[in-house]
PDB file of C-alpha atoms in Angstrom:
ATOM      1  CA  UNK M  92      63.364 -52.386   5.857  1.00  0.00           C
ATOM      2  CA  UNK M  93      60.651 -55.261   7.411  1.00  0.00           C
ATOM      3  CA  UNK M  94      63.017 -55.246  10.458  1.00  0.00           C
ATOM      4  CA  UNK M  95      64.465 -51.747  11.371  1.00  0.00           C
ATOM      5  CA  UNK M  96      61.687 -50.454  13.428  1.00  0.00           C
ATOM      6  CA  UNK M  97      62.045 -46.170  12.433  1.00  0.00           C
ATOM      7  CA  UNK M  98      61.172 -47.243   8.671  1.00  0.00           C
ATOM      8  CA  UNK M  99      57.990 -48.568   9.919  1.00  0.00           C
ATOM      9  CA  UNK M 100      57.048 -45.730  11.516  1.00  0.00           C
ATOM     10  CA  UNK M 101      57.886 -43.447   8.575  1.00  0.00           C
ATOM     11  CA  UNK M 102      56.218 -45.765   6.351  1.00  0.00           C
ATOM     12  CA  UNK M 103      52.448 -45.926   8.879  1.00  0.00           C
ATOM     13  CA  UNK M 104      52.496 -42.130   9.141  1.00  0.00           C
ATOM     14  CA  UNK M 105      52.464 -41.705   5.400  1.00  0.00           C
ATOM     15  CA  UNK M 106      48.828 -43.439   4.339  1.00  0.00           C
ATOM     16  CA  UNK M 107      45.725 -41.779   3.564  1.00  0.00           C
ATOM     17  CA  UNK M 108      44.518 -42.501   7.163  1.00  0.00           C
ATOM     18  CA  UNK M 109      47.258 -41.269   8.968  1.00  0.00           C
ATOM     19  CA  UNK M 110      46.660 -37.750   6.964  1.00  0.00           C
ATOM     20  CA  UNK M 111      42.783 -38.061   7.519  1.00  0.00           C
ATOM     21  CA  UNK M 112      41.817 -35.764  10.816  1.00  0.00           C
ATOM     22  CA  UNK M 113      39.140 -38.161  11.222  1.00  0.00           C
ATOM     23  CA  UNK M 114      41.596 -40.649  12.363  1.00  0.00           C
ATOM     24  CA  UNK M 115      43.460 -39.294  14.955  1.00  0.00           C
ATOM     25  CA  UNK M 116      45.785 -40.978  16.977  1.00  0.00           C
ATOM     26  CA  UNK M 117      44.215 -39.516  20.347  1.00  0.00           C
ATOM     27  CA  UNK M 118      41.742 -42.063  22.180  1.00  0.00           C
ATOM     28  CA  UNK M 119      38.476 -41.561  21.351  1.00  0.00           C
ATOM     29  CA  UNK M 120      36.538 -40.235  24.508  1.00  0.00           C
ATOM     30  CA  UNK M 121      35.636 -42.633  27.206  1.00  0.00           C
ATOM     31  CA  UNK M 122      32.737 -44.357  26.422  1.00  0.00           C
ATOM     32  CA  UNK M 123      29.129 -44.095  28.114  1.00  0.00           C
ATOM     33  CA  UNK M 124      28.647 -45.898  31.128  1.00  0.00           C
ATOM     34  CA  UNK M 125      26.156 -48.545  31.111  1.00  0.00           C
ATOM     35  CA  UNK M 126      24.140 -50.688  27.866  1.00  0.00           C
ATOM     36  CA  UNK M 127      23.110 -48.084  25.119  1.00  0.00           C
ATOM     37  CA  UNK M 128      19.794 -48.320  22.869  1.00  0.00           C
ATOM     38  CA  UNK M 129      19.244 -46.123  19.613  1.00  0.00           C
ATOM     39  CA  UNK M 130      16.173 -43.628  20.066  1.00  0.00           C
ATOM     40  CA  UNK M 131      13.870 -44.895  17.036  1.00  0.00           C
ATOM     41  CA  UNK M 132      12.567 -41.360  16.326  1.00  0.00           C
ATOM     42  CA  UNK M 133      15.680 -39.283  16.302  1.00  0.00           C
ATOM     43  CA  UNK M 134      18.152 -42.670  15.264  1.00  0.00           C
ATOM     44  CA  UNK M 135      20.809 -41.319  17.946  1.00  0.00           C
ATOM     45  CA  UNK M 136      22.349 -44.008  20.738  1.00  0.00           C
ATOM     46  CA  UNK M 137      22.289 -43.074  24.059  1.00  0.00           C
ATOM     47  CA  UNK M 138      22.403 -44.800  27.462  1.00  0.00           C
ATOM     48  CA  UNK M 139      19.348 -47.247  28.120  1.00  0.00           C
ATOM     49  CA  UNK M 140      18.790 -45.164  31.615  1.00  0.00           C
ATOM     50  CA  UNK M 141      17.860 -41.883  29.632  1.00  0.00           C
ATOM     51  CA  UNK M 142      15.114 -43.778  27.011  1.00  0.00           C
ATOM     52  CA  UNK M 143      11.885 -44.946  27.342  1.00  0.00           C
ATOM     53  CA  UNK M 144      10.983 -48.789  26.434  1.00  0.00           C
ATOM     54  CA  UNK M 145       8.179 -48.729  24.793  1.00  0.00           C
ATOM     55  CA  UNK M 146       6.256 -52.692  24.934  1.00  0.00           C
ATOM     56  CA  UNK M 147       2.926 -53.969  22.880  1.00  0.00           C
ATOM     57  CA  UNK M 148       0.839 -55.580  25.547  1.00  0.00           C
ATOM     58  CA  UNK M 149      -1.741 -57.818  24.427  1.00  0.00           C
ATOM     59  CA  UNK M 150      -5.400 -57.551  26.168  1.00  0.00           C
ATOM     60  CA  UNK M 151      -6.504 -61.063  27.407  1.00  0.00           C
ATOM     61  CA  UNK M 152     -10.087 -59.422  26.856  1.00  0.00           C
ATOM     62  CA  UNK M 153      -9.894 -58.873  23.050  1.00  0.00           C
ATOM     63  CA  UNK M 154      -7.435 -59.369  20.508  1.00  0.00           C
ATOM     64  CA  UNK M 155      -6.321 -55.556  20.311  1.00  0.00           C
ATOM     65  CA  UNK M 156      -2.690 -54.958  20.589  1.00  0.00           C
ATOM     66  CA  UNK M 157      -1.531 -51.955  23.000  1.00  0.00           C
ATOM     67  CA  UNK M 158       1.445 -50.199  23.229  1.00  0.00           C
ATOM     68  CA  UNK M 159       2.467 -49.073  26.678  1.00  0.00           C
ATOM     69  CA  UNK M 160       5.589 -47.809  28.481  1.00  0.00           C
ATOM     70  CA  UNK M 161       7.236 -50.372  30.033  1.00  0.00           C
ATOM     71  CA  UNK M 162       8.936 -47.912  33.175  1.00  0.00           C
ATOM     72  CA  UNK M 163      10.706 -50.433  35.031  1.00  0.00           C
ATOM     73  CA  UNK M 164      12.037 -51.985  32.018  1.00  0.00           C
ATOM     74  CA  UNK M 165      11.382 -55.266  32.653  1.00  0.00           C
ATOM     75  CA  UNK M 166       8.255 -56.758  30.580  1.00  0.00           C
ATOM     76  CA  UNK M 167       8.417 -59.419  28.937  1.00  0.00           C
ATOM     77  CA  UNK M 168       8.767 -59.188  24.591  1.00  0.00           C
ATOM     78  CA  UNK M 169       9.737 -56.996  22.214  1.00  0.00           C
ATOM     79  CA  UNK M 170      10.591 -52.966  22.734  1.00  0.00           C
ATOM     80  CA  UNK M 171      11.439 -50.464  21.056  1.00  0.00           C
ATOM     81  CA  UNK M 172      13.235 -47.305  22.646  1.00  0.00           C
ATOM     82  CA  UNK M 173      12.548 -43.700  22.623  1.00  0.00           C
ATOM     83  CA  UNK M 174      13.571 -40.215  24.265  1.00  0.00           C
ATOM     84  CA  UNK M 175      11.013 -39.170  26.762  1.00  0.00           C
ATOM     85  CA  UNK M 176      10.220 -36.541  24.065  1.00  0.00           C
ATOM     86  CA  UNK M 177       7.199 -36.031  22.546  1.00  0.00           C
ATOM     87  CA  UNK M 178       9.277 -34.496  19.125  1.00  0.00           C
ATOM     88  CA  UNK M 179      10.586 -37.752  19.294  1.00  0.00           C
ATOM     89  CA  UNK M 180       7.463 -39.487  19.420  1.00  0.00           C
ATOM     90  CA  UNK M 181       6.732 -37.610  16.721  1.00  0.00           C
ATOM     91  CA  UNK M 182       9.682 -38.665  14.387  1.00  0.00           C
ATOM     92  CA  UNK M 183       8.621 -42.084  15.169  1.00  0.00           C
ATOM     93  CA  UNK M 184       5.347 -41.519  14.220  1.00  0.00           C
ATOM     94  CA  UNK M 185       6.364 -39.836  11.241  1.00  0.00           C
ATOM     95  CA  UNK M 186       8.534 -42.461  10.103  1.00  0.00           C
ATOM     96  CA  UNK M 187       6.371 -45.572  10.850  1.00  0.00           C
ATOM     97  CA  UNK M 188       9.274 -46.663  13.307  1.00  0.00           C
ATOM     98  CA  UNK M 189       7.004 -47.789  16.327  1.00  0.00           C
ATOM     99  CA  UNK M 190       5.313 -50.985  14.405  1.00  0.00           C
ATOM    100  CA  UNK M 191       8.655 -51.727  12.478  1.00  0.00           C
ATOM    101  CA  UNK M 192      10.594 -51.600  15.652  1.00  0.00           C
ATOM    102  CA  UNK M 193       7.523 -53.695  17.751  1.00  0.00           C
ATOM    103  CA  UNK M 194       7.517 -55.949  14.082  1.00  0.00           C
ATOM    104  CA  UNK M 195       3.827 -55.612  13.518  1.00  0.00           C
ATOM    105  CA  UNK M 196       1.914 -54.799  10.626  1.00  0.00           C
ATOM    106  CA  UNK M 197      -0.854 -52.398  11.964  1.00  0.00           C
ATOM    107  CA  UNK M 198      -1.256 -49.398  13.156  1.00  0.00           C
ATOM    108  CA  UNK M 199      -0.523 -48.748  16.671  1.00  0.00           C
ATOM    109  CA  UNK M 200      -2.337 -46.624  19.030  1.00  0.00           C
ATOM    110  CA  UNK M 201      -0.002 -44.351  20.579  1.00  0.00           C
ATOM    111  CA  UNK M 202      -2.085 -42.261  23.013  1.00  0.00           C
ATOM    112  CA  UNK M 203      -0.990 -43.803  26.259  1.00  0.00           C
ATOM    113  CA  UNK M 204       2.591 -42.884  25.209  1.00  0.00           C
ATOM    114  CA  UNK M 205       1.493 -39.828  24.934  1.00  0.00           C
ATOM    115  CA  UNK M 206      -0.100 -39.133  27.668  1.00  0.00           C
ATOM    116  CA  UNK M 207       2.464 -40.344  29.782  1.00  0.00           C
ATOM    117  CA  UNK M 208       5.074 -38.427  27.872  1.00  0.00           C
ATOM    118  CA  UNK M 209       2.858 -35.121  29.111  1.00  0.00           C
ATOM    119  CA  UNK M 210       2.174 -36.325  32.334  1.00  0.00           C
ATOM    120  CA  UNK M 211       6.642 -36.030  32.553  1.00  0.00           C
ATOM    121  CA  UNK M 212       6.529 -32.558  31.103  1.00  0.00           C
ATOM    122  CA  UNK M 213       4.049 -31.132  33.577  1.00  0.00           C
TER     123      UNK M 213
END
């Protein structure tokens, strides 16, 4: 049996994942074009081009911590990416993502995000 070739494929269309529709044997779809980031309100992956970055910018002035969005996606440290959605915003908010994500422990001001996430809806 290990060397005639049509008992093999008997054999591989008989397991549990050959019967499972998740597995298909059609290629998955062709995937996105381009690096992809995970949206830390909603948790879904989409292309980097289509979220914001989202950057905590120290002030030389005082010690406060800001967070601002980084548009040409180029600052230097940490981000943490988002839909240009305020009901994502929200989720983030919701779920204490934005300091996990920036890996801070306190509270983050988030009115400049949203602001600018207004501004885009206008």
């Amino acid at each position: 049996m290990p060397g005639n070739p049509s008992a093999r494929a008997r054999l591989s269309a008989t397991g549990p994942r050959a019967q499972d529709p998740a597995h298909s044997r059609t290629p998955s779809p062709a995937p996105a074009v381009g690096p992809v980031r995970t949206c830390i309100g909603c948790r879904e992956r989409d292309l980097r081009s289509v979220l914001l970055r989202l950057v905590l910018v120290h002030d030389a002035r005082s010690e406060n911590a800001r967070v601002v969005v980084d548009e040409r996606k180029a600052l230097p440290g940490r981000g943490a990416w988002v839909h240009p959605t305020t009901a994502c915003l929200d989720l983030a908010v919701r779920r204490r993502a934005v300091p996990r994500a920036l890996r801070v422990t306190v509270p983050l001001d988030l009115t400049q995000v949203r602001q600018h996430l207004e501004s885009i809806d206008r």
